[in-house]
PDB file of C-alpha atoms in Angstrom:
ATOM      1  CA  UNK K  28     -53.197 156.403 125.184  1.00 45.00           C
ATOM      2  CA  UNK K  29     -54.516 155.603 128.684  1.00 42.00           C
ATOM      3  CA  UNK K  30     -54.023 159.165 129.849  1.00 45.00           C
ATOM      4  CA  UNK K  31     -56.248 160.341 126.997  1.00 43.00           C
ATOM      5  CA  UNK K  32     -58.953 157.862 127.989  1.00 39.00           C
ATOM      6  CA  UNK K  33     -58.836 159.002 131.594  1.00 41.00           C
ATOM      7  CA  UNK K  34     -58.752 162.695 130.817  1.00 41.00           C
ATOM      8  CA  UNK K  35     -61.957 162.373 128.838  1.00 40.00           C
ATOM      9  CA  UNK K  36     -63.587 160.726 131.858  1.00 36.00           C
ATOM     10  CA  UNK K  37     -62.369 163.255 134.377  1.00 39.00           C
ATOM     11  CA  UNK K  38     -63.266 166.525 132.741  1.00 38.00           C
ATOM     12  CA  UNK K  39     -66.681 168.157 132.534  1.00 32.00           C
ATOM     13  CA  UNK K  40     -69.040 170.139 130.341  1.00 32.00           C
ATOM     14  CA  UNK K  41     -69.297 173.937 130.399  1.00 32.00           C
ATOM     15  CA  UNK K  42     -71.012 176.563 128.240  1.00 33.00           C
ATOM     16  CA  UNK K  43     -69.391 179.252 126.128  1.00 38.00           C
ATOM     17  CA  UNK K  44     -70.610 182.671 127.231  1.00 38.00           C
ATOM     18  CA  UNK K  45     -68.372 185.167 125.444  1.00 44.00           C
ATOM     19  CA  UNK K  46     -69.893 186.867 122.431  1.00 43.00           C
ATOM     20  CA  UNK K  47     -67.439 185.395 119.921  1.00 50.00           C
ATOM     21  CA  UNK K  48     -68.794 182.191 118.400  1.00 54.00           C
ATOM     22  CA  UNK K  49     -66.293 179.382 118.699  1.00 49.00           C
ATOM     23  CA  UNK K  50     -65.489 176.067 117.129  1.00 48.00           C
ATOM     24  CA  UNK K  51     -66.001 172.885 119.146  1.00 50.00           C
ATOM     25  CA  UNK K  52     -62.256 172.870 119.842  1.00 50.00           C
ATOM     26  CA  UNK K  53     -62.415 176.263 121.479  1.00 48.00           C
ATOM     27  CA  UNK K  54     -65.291 175.357 123.730  1.00 48.00           C
ATOM     28  CA  UNK K  55     -64.488 173.930 127.130  1.00 46.00           C
ATOM     29  CA  UNK K  56     -61.844 171.204 127.122  1.00 49.00           C
ATOM     30  CA  UNK K  57     -64.312 168.519 128.137  1.00 51.00           C
ATOM     31  CA  UNK K  58     -66.117 168.872 124.829  1.00 47.00           C
ATOM     32  CA  UNK K  59     -62.825 168.880 122.955  1.00 42.00           C
ATOM     33  CA  UNK K  60     -61.726 165.507 124.284  1.00 41.00           C
ATOM     34  CA  UNK K  61     -64.985 163.872 125.323  1.00 47.00           C
ATOM     35  CA  UNK K  62     -64.978 161.865 122.096  1.00 42.00           C
ATOM     36  CA  UNK K  63     -61.887 160.042 123.342  1.00 40.00           C
ATOM     37  CA  UNK K  64     -64.108 158.154 125.786  1.00 41.00           C
ATOM     38  CA  UNK K  65     -65.202 155.799 123.058  1.00 42.00           C
ATOM     39  CA  UNK K  66     -61.599 154.661 122.541  1.00 43.00           C
ATOM     40  CA  UNK K  67     -61.426 152.883 125.882  1.00 44.00           C
ATOM     41  CA  UNK K  68     -63.397 149.679 126.335  1.00 41.00           C
ATOM     42  CA  UNK K  69     -62.656 149.175 130.062  1.00 47.00           C
ATOM     43  CA  UNK K  70     -63.194 152.588 131.644  1.00 46.00           C
ATOM     44  CA  UNK K  71     -64.582 151.339 134.964  1.00 50.00           C
ATOM     45  CA  UNK K  72     -61.560 149.113 135.605  1.00 50.00           C
ATOM     46  CA  UNK K  73     -59.200 151.986 134.907  1.00 50.00           C
ATOM     47  CA  UNK K  74     -61.036 154.304 137.257  1.00 50.00           C
ATOM     48  CA  UNK K  75     -60.980 151.783 140.095  1.00 50.00           C
ATOM     49  CA  UNK K  76     -57.202 151.423 139.795  1.00 49.00           C
ATOM     50  CA  UNK K  77     -56.424 155.144 139.947  1.00 52.00           C
ATOM     51  CA  UNK K  78     -56.995 157.572 142.809  1.00 57.00           C
ATOM     52  CA  UNK K  79     -55.202 160.773 141.804  1.00 74.00           C
ATOM     53  CA  UNK K  80     -54.431 162.076 138.324  1.00 83.00           C
ATOM     54  CA  UNK K  81     -53.511 165.537 137.081  1.00 89.00           C
ATOM     55  CA  UNK K  82     -53.293 166.854 133.532  1.00 90.00           C
ATOM     56  CA  UNK K  83     -52.505 169.989 131.574  1.00 94.00           C
ATOM     57  CA  UNK K  84     -54.163 170.495 128.200  1.00 95.00           C
ATOM     58  CA  UNK K  85     -52.571 173.117 125.928  1.00 96.00           C
ATOM     59  CA  UNK K  86     -54.460 174.264 122.839  1.00 96.00           C
ATOM     60  CA  UNK K  87     -54.475 176.906 120.119  1.00 97.00           C
ATOM     61  CA  UNK K  88     -57.502 177.548 117.907  1.00 97.00           C
ATOM     62  CA  UNK K  89     -57.709 179.568 114.677  1.00 98.00           C
ATOM     63  CA  UNK K  90     -60.962 180.863 113.154  1.00 97.00           C
ATOM     64  CA  UNK K  91     -60.666 182.365 109.670  1.00 97.00           C
ATOM     65  CA  UNK K  92     -63.604 184.735 110.326  1.00 96.00           C
ATOM     66  CA  UNK K  93     -65.008 186.465 113.406  1.00 93.00           C
ATOM     67  CA  UNK K  94     -68.677 186.558 114.364  1.00 92.00           C
ATOM     68  CA  UNK K  95     -70.438 187.602 117.552  1.00 89.00           C
ATOM     69  CA  UNK K  96     -73.401 185.453 118.568  1.00 89.00           C
ATOM     70  CA  UNK K  97     -73.436 184.355 114.934  1.00 92.00           C
ATOM     71  CA  UNK K  98     -73.661 187.942 113.685  1.00 90.00           C
ATOM     72  CA  UNK K  99     -71.455 189.615 111.078  1.00 89.00           C
ATOM     73  CA  UNK K 100     -70.289 193.076 112.221  1.00 83.00           C
ATOM     74  CA  UNK K 101     -68.817 193.943 108.823  1.00 83.00           C
ATOM     75  CA  UNK K 102     -65.151 193.449 109.761  1.00 84.00           C
ATOM     76  CA  UNK K 103     -63.173 190.825 107.857  1.00 90.00           C
ATOM     77  CA  UNK K 104     -60.781 189.410 110.457  1.00 92.00           C
ATOM     78  CA  UNK K 105     -59.472 186.176 111.900  1.00 95.00           C
ATOM     79  CA  UNK K 106     -59.031 185.329 115.572  1.00 96.00           C
ATOM     80  CA  UNK K 107     -56.722 183.134 117.658  1.00 97.00           C
ATOM     81  CA  UNK K 108     -57.536 181.568 121.022  1.00 97.00           C
ATOM     82  CA  UNK K 109     -54.737 180.060 123.130  1.00 97.00           C
ATOM     83  CA  UNK K 110     -55.840 178.115 126.191  1.00 97.00           C
ATOM     84  CA  UNK K 111     -54.310 176.135 129.053  1.00 97.00           C
ATOM     85  CA  UNK K 112     -56.483 173.839 131.180  1.00 95.00           C
ATOM     86  CA  UNK K 113     -55.704 171.970 134.393  1.00 95.00           C
ATOM     87  CA  UNK K 114     -57.687 168.880 135.376  1.00 92.00           C
ATOM     88  CA  UNK K 115     -57.689 166.666 138.458  1.00 90.00           C
ATOM     89  CA  UNK K 116     -59.286 163.258 138.949  1.00 86.00           C
ATOM     90  CA  UNK K 117     -61.311 164.634 141.878  1.00 88.00           C
ATOM     91  CA  UNK K 118     -63.378 166.624 139.375  1.00 90.00           C
ATOM     92  CA  UNK K 119     -61.716 170.010 139.917  1.00 93.00           C
ATOM     93  CA  UNK K 120     -60.627 171.913 136.819  1.00 95.00           C
ATOM     94  CA  UNK K 121     -59.340 175.365 135.939  1.00 96.00           C
ATOM     95  CA  UNK K 122     -58.443 177.158 132.730  1.00 96.00           C
ATOM     96  CA  UNK K 123     -56.895 180.357 131.429  1.00 97.00           C
ATOM     97  CA  UNK K 124     -57.550 181.537 127.882  1.00 96.00           C
ATOM     98  CA  UNK K 125     -57.324 184.629 125.737  1.00 96.00           C
ATOM     99  CA  UNK K 126     -58.516 185.857 122.374  1.00 95.00           C
ATOM    100  CA  UNK K 127     -56.613 187.774 119.695  1.00 95.00           C
ATOM    101  CA  UNK K 128     -58.454 189.636 116.914  1.00 92.00           C
ATOM    102  CA  UNK K 129     -56.501 190.569 113.792  1.00 92.00           C
ATOM    103  CA  UNK K 130     -58.214 193.950 113.251  1.00 87.00           C
ATOM    104  CA  UNK K 131     -59.243 195.149 116.713  1.00 85.00           C
ATOM    105  CA  UNK K 132     -57.209 197.705 118.624  1.00 82.00           C
ATOM    106  CA  UNK K 133     -55.836 196.411 120.921  1.00 86.00           C
ATOM    107  CA  UNK K 134     -55.576 193.027 119.216  1.00 90.00           C
ATOM    108  CA  UNK K 135     -55.464 191.095 122.498  1.00 93.00           C
ATOM    109  CA  UNK K 136     -59.015 191.749 123.586  1.00 89.00           C
ATOM    110  CA  UNK K 137     -59.926 189.433 126.435  1.00 93.00           C
ATOM    111  CA  UNK K 138     -58.460 187.035 128.998  1.00 96.00           C
ATOM    112  CA  UNK K 139     -60.763 184.544 130.742  1.00 96.00           C
ATOM    113  CA  UNK K 140     -59.997 182.653 133.973  1.00 98.00           C
ATOM    114  CA  UNK K 141     -62.297 179.787 134.993  1.00 97.00           C
ATOM    115  CA  UNK K 142     -62.570 177.288 137.834  1.00 97.00           C
ATOM    116  CA  UNK K 143     -65.108 174.519 138.274  1.00 96.00           C
ATOM    117  CA  UNK K 144     -66.073 171.085 139.507  1.00 96.00           C
ATOM    118  CA  UNK K 145     -67.910 168.184 137.894  1.00 93.00           C
ATOM    119  CA  UNK K 146     -68.786 164.545 138.581  1.00 91.00           C
ATOM    120  CA  UNK K 147     -70.393 161.577 136.860  1.00 90.00           C
ATOM    121  CA  UNK K 148     -73.395 159.983 138.565  1.00 90.00           C
ATOM    122  CA  UNK K 149     -76.279 157.623 137.977  1.00 87.00           C
ATOM    123  CA  UNK K 150     -76.402 154.111 136.569  1.00 82.00           C
ATOM    124  CA  UNK K 151     -73.282 153.341 134.509  1.00 82.00           C
ATOM    125  CA  UNK K 152     -72.190 156.954 135.073  1.00 85.00           C
ATOM    126  CA  UNK K 153     -74.161 158.170 132.062  1.00 90.00           C
ATOM    127  CA  UNK K 154     -75.076 161.487 133.708  1.00 94.00           C
ATOM    128  CA  UNK K 155     -72.755 164.319 134.689  1.00 94.00           C
ATOM    129  CA  UNK K 156     -73.222 167.572 136.573  1.00 95.00           C
ATOM    130  CA  UNK K 157     -70.901 170.538 136.777  1.00 95.00           C
ATOM    131  CA  UNK K 158     -70.653 174.061 138.116  1.00 96.00           C
ATOM    132  CA  UNK K 159     -68.124 176.751 137.247  1.00 96.00           C
ATOM    133  CA  UNK K 160     -67.213 180.405 137.666  1.00 98.00           C
ATOM    134  CA  UNK K 161     -65.492 182.522 135.007  1.00 97.00           C
ATOM    135  CA  UNK K 162     -63.982 185.983 135.238  1.00 97.00           C
ATOM    136  CA  UNK K 163     -63.425 188.202 132.179  1.00 96.00           C
ATOM    137  CA  UNK K 164     -60.437 190.568 132.058  1.00 95.00           C
ATOM    138  CA  UNK K 165     -60.822 193.028 129.184  1.00 92.00           C
ATOM    139  CA  UNK K 166     -57.889 194.768 127.545  1.00 90.00           C
ATOM    140  CA  UNK K 167     -59.822 197.868 126.532  1.00 80.00           C
ATOM    141  CA  UNK K 168     -61.359 201.016 128.016  1.00 77.00           C
ATOM    142  CA  UNK K 169     -64.907 200.251 126.890  1.00 76.00           C
ATOM    143  CA  UNK K 170     -67.973 199.844 129.089  1.00 78.00           C
ATOM    144  CA  UNK K 171     -68.120 196.037 128.859  1.00 82.00           C
ATOM    145  CA  UNK K 172     -71.465 194.503 129.756  1.00 83.00           C
ATOM    146  CA  UNK K 173     -70.284 191.439 131.707  1.00 88.00           C
ATOM    147  CA  UNK K 174     -67.270 190.554 133.840  1.00 93.00           C
ATOM    148  CA  UNK K 175     -68.479 187.384 135.580  1.00 96.00           C
ATOM    149  CA  UNK K 176     -70.276 184.168 134.667  1.00 96.00           C
ATOM    150  CA  UNK K 177     -71.690 181.466 136.948  1.00 97.00           C
ATOM    151  CA  UNK K 178     -72.577 178.297 135.073  1.00 97.00           C
ATOM    152  CA  UNK K 179     -74.381 175.046 135.936  1.00 97.00           C
ATOM    153  CA  UNK K 180     -74.704 172.139 133.552  1.00 96.00           C
ATOM    154  CA  UNK K 181     -76.196 168.662 133.253  1.00 97.00           C
ATOM    155  CA  UNK K 182     -75.094 166.211 130.567  1.00 95.00           C
ATOM    156  CA  UNK K 183     -76.015 162.739 129.332  1.00 95.00           C
ATOM    157  CA  UNK K 184     -73.810 160.267 127.456  1.00 93.00           C
ATOM    158  CA  UNK K 185     -75.027 156.967 126.043  1.00 92.00           C
ATOM    159  CA  UNK K 186     -73.404 153.634 126.892  1.00 88.00           C
ATOM    160  CA  UNK K 187     -71.292 153.583 123.727  1.00 87.00           C
ATOM    161  CA  UNK K 188     -70.023 157.106 124.474  1.00 86.00           C
ATOM    162  CA  UNK K 189     -70.750 158.229 120.918  1.00 91.00           C
ATOM    163  CA  UNK K 190     -73.665 160.541 121.705  1.00 95.00           C
ATOM    164  CA  UNK K 191     -73.941 163.320 124.253  1.00 94.00           C
ATOM    165  CA  UNK K 192     -76.531 165.941 125.114  1.00 96.00           C
ATOM    166  CA  UNK K 193     -75.941 168.822 127.514  1.00 96.00           C
ATOM    167  CA  UNK K 194     -78.109 171.569 128.979  1.00 96.00           C
ATOM    168  CA  UNK K 195     -76.389 174.559 130.607  1.00 96.00           C
ATOM    169  CA  UNK K 196     -77.654 177.597 132.496  1.00 96.00           C
ATOM    170  CA  UNK K 197     -75.430 180.669 132.839  1.00 95.00           C
ATOM    171  CA  UNK K 198     -75.875 183.841 134.857  1.00 95.00           C
ATOM    172  CA  UNK K 199     -73.822 186.756 133.519  1.00 93.00           C
ATOM    173  CA  UNK K 200     -73.237 189.846 135.622  1.00 93.00           C
ATOM    174  CA  UNK K 201     -71.083 192.950 135.901  1.00 92.00           C
ATOM    175  CA  UNK K 202     -72.241 196.307 134.570  1.00 88.00           C
ATOM    176  CA  UNK K 203     -75.390 194.476 133.442  1.00 86.00           C
ATOM    177  CA  UNK K 204     -77.117 191.184 134.231  1.00 89.00           C
ATOM    178  CA  UNK K 205     -78.070 188.482 131.773  1.00 89.00           C
ATOM    179  CA  UNK K 206     -79.286 184.888 131.589  1.00 92.00           C
ATOM    180  CA  UNK K 207     -78.341 182.286 129.005  1.00 94.00           C
ATOM    181  CA  UNK K 208     -79.529 178.736 128.348  1.00 95.00           C
ATOM    182  CA  UNK K 209     -77.575 176.555 125.938  1.00 96.00           C
ATOM    183  CA  UNK K 210     -78.231 173.091 124.539  1.00 96.00           C
ATOM    184  CA  UNK K 211     -75.306 171.195 123.002  1.00 95.00           C
ATOM    185  CA  UNK K 212     -75.627 167.822 121.274  1.00 96.00           C
ATOM    186  CA  UNK K 213     -73.067 165.797 119.359  1.00 94.00           C
ATOM    187  CA  UNK K 214     -72.387 162.465 117.665  1.00 96.00           C
ATOM    188  CA  UNK K 215     -68.984 160.755 117.523  1.00 95.00           C
ATOM    189  CA  UNK K 216     -68.367 158.863 114.276  1.00 96.00           C
ATOM    190  CA  UNK K 217     -65.108 156.907 114.106  1.00 94.00           C
ATOM    191  CA  UNK K 218     -63.584 156.808 110.630  1.00 96.00           C
ATOM    192  CA  UNK K 219     -60.187 155.252 111.410  1.00 95.00           C
ATOM    193  CA  UNK K 220     -59.083 153.716 114.690  1.00 92.00           C
ATOM    194  CA  UNK K 221     -55.751 152.131 115.639  1.00 93.00           C
ATOM    195  CA  UNK K 222     -53.852 151.539 118.878  1.00 89.00           C
ATOM    196  CA  UNK K 223     -52.138 154.951 118.705  1.00 90.00           C
ATOM    197  CA  UNK K 224     -54.340 157.081 116.469  1.00 95.00           C
ATOM    198  CA  UNK K 225     -57.956 157.872 115.747  1.00 95.00           C
ATOM    199  CA  UNK K 226     -59.697 159.879 113.037  1.00 97.00           C
ATOM    200  CA  UNK K 227     -63.285 160.842 113.811  1.00 96.00           C
ATOM    201  CA  UNK K 228     -66.098 163.130 112.735  1.00 96.00           C
ATOM    202  CA  UNK K 229     -68.011 164.871 115.507  1.00 95.00           C
ATOM    203  CA  UNK K 230     -71.045 166.795 114.195  1.00 97.00           C
ATOM    204  CA  UNK K 231     -72.495 169.109 116.822  1.00 97.00           C
ATOM    205  CA  UNK K 232     -75.672 171.169 117.217  1.00 97.00           C
ATOM    206  CA  UNK K 233     -75.716 174.082 119.682  1.00 97.00           C
ATOM    207  CA  UNK K 234     -78.723 176.267 120.505  1.00 97.00           C
ATOM    208  CA  UNK K 235     -78.364 179.403 122.631  1.00 95.00           C
ATOM    209  CA  UNK K 236     -81.227 181.441 124.092  1.00 95.00           C
ATOM    210  CA  UNK K 237     -81.321 184.187 126.694  1.00 91.00           C
ATOM    211  CA  UNK K 238     -82.097 187.763 127.629  1.00 84.00           C
ATOM    212  CA  UNK K 239     -78.538 189.073 127.842  1.00 68.00           C
ATOM    213  CA  UNK K 240     -77.018 192.082 126.122  1.00 71.00           C
ATOM    214  CA  UNK K 241     -75.135 190.991 123.000  1.00 69.00           C
ATOM    215  CA  UNK K 242     -71.972 192.909 122.239  1.00 63.00           C
ATOM    216  CA  UNK K 243     -71.668 193.262 118.478  1.00 59.00           C
ATOM    217  CA  UNK K 244     -68.479 195.312 117.959  1.00 51.00           C
ATOM    218  CA  UNK K 245     -65.398 196.709 119.640  1.00 52.00           C
ATOM    219  CA  UNK K 246     -63.672 198.641 116.882  1.00 49.00           C
ATOM    220  CA  UNK K 247     -66.141 201.364 115.928  1.00 50.00           C
ATOM    221  CA  UNK K 248     -64.644 204.863 116.347  1.00 49.00           C
ATOM    222  CA  UNK K 249     -66.450 208.194 116.510  1.00 47.00           C
ATOM    223  CA  UNK K 250     -64.441 211.438 116.636  1.00 50.00           C
ATOM    224  CA  UNK K 251     -61.377 209.419 117.555  1.00 53.00           C
ATOM    225  CA  UNK K 252     -63.048 207.618 120.460  1.00 55.00           C
ATOM    226  CA  UNK K 253     -63.940 203.894 120.554  1.00 56.00           C
ATOM    227  CA  UNK K 254     -67.640 203.079 120.654  1.00 53.00           C
ATOM    228  CA  UNK K 255     -69.198 199.716 121.473  1.00 57.00           C
ATOM    229  CA  UNK K 256     -72.439 198.750 119.722  1.00 58.00           C
ATOM    230  CA  UNK K 257     -74.895 196.627 121.708  1.00 60.00           C
ATOM    231  CA  UNK K 258     -78.122 194.797 120.993  1.00 62.00           C
ATOM    232  CA  UNK K 259     -80.154 194.424 124.198  1.00 63.00           C
ATOM    233  CA  UNK K 260     -82.604 191.535 124.329  1.00 62.00           C
ATOM    234  CA  UNK K 261     -84.788 192.318 127.345  1.00 68.00           C
ATOM    235  CA  UNK K 262     -87.103 189.352 126.767  1.00 72.00           C
ATOM    236  CA  UNK K 263     -86.053 185.724 126.661  1.00 84.00           C
ATOM    237  CA  UNK K 264     -85.510 184.686 123.046  1.00 90.00           C
ATOM    238  CA  UNK K 265     -83.483 182.446 120.754  1.00 94.00           C
ATOM    239  CA  UNK K 266     -80.123 184.096 120.012  1.00 93.00           C
ATOM    240  CA  UNK K 267     -78.218 181.716 117.752  1.00 95.00           C
ATOM    241  CA  UNK K 268     -78.155 178.168 116.417  1.00 97.00           C
ATOM    242  CA  UNK K 269     -74.785 176.740 115.416  1.00 98.00           C
ATOM    243  CA  UNK K 270     -73.916 173.544 113.538  1.00 98.00           C
ATOM    244  CA  UNK K 271     -70.320 172.302 113.585  1.00 97.00           C
ATOM    245  CA  UNK K 272     -68.646 169.643 111.448  1.00 97.00           C
ATOM    246  CA  UNK K 273     -65.213 169.030 113.004  1.00 96.00           C
ATOM    247  CA  UNK K 274     -62.823 166.381 111.709  1.00 97.00           C
ATOM    248  CA  UNK K 275     -60.646 165.320 114.646  1.00 96.00           C
ATOM    249  CA  UNK K 276     -57.340 163.432 114.516  1.00 97.00           C
ATOM    250  CA  UNK K 277     -55.708 162.106 117.693  1.00 94.00           C
ATOM    251  CA  UNK K 278     -52.171 160.731 117.746  1.00 94.00           C
ATOM    252  CA  UNK K 279     -50.756 159.806 121.140  1.00 91.00           C
ATOM    253  CA  UNK K 280     -50.929 163.063 123.168  1.00 91.00           C
ATOM    254  CA  UNK K 281     -51.587 165.323 120.166  1.00 95.00           C
ATOM    255  CA  UNK K 282     -54.999 166.420 118.968  1.00 96.00           C
ATOM    256  CA  UNK K 283     -55.696 168.149 115.628  1.00 97.00           C
ATOM    257  CA  UNK K 284     -59.016 169.464 114.370  1.00 97.00           C
ATOM    258  CA  UNK K 285     -60.225 170.919 111.085  1.00 98.00           C
ATOM    259  CA  UNK K 286     -63.833 172.051 111.038  1.00 97.00           C
ATOM    260  CA  UNK K 287     -66.506 174.002 109.219  1.00 98.00           C
ATOM    261  CA  UNK K 288     -69.157 175.877 111.193  1.00 98.00           C
ATOM    262  CA  UNK K 289     -72.552 177.394 110.363  1.00 98.00           C
ATOM    263  CA  UNK K 290     -74.375 180.102 112.351  1.00 98.00           C
ATOM    264  CA  UNK K 291     -78.119 180.756 112.094  1.00 97.00           C
ATOM    265  CA  UNK K 292     -78.696 183.865 114.247  1.00 95.00           C
ATOM    266  CA  UNK K 293     -82.220 184.827 115.206  1.00 93.00           C
ATOM    267  CA  UNK K 294     -83.100 188.498 114.689  1.00 89.00           C
ATOM    268  CA  UNK K 295     -83.827 190.135 118.029  1.00 86.00           C
ATOM    269  CA  UNK K 296     -85.953 193.204 118.629  1.00 80.00           C
ATOM    270  CA  UNK K 297     -84.325 196.161 116.877  1.00 76.00           C
ATOM    271  CA  UNK K 298     -82.187 194.006 114.571  1.00 81.00           C
ATOM    272  CA  UNK K 299     -82.651 193.973 110.809  1.00 80.00           C
ATOM    273  CA  UNK K 300     -80.980 192.108 107.961  1.00 82.00           C
ATOM    274  CA  UNK K 301     -79.437 189.409 110.166  1.00 90.00           C
ATOM    275  CA  UNK K 302     -77.778 186.901 107.834  1.00 94.00           C
ATOM    276  CA  UNK K 303     -76.497 183.370 108.301  1.00 97.00           C
ATOM    277  CA  UNK K 304     -72.724 183.061 108.590  1.00 97.00           C
ATOM    278  CA  UNK K 305     -70.049 180.369 108.335  1.00 97.00           C
ATOM    279  CA  UNK K 306     -66.322 179.916 108.923  1.00 98.00           C
ATOM    280  CA  UNK K 307     -63.431 177.443 109.040  1.00 97.00           C
ATOM    281  CA  UNK K 308     -61.465 176.552 112.132  1.00 97.00           C
ATOM    282  CA  UNK K 309     -58.213 174.724 112.772  1.00 98.00           C
ATOM    283  CA  UNK K 310     -56.720 173.791 116.123  1.00 97.00           C
ATOM    284  CA  UNK K 311     -53.841 171.886 117.642  1.00 97.00           C
ATOM    285  CA  UNK K 312     -53.595 170.657 121.239  1.00 96.00           C
ATOM    286  CA  UNK K 313     -51.258 168.660 123.464  1.00 95.00           C
ATOM    287  CA  UNK K 314     -51.958 166.708 126.635  1.00 93.00           C
ATOM    288  CA  UNK K 315     -49.430 166.588 129.503  1.00 93.00           C
ATOM    289  CA  UNK K 316     -49.710 164.013 132.262  1.00 89.00           C
ATOM    290  CA  UNK K 317     -48.509 165.557 135.531  1.00 87.00           C
TER     291      UNK K 317
END
């Protein structure tokens, strides 16, 4: 279990910037495993005894419905997100992920490569900063709004490691430019805890605001040609509020999550009849100590 404790210490926070709303498990790996921090009661001693650690974190997430910035585009489909993340005790991390949509053509829509760096600081290491760069590789011939994201984040964790609050700023650029601010807050509630396993509830509140272009669909065809529908928010405004209720089970190096998620999208200029949405998610992950 020590490698799980240490991995949670070493990795960092980052913001989701792709249009598809995700479960907590699909968000950056730091958020996935940050709750493991509470398991270890002697973190400082462990850190002092270790100079170099490397990990791989393999995960697969399933969402039973697909929404974009909390919005329903009228297509009933599920999505899958495989992801592999590399982490080093120096604070360097990298990840490669993709997303598969059951009804889009092509189904494999996007591959994302990310690299970043993060460190704890302050009294009792309660604060953490991070910066990252992500590159989007689209598997379609559409005029995609963004190909690059630069992100900076600042997070706070309490002494018991059962509460965290993060503020992230992202600059999106490519064919268009956009700005996004996200606030993510969660509680870690332990239900069952043993030497090898832990069952916990991790309710999370995420608020996203910005002035970016929101891509609402990829599978609309006109005269045989694909058309992408956009909503452009030229003024800074609230985009979506999401509440997650994930039930997380850790056993040795395995991590399982079953969650229910609620979206409360805010109608932007030009949008009408924007409804609240919800979906289930399930994920499985495995941690490899290199």
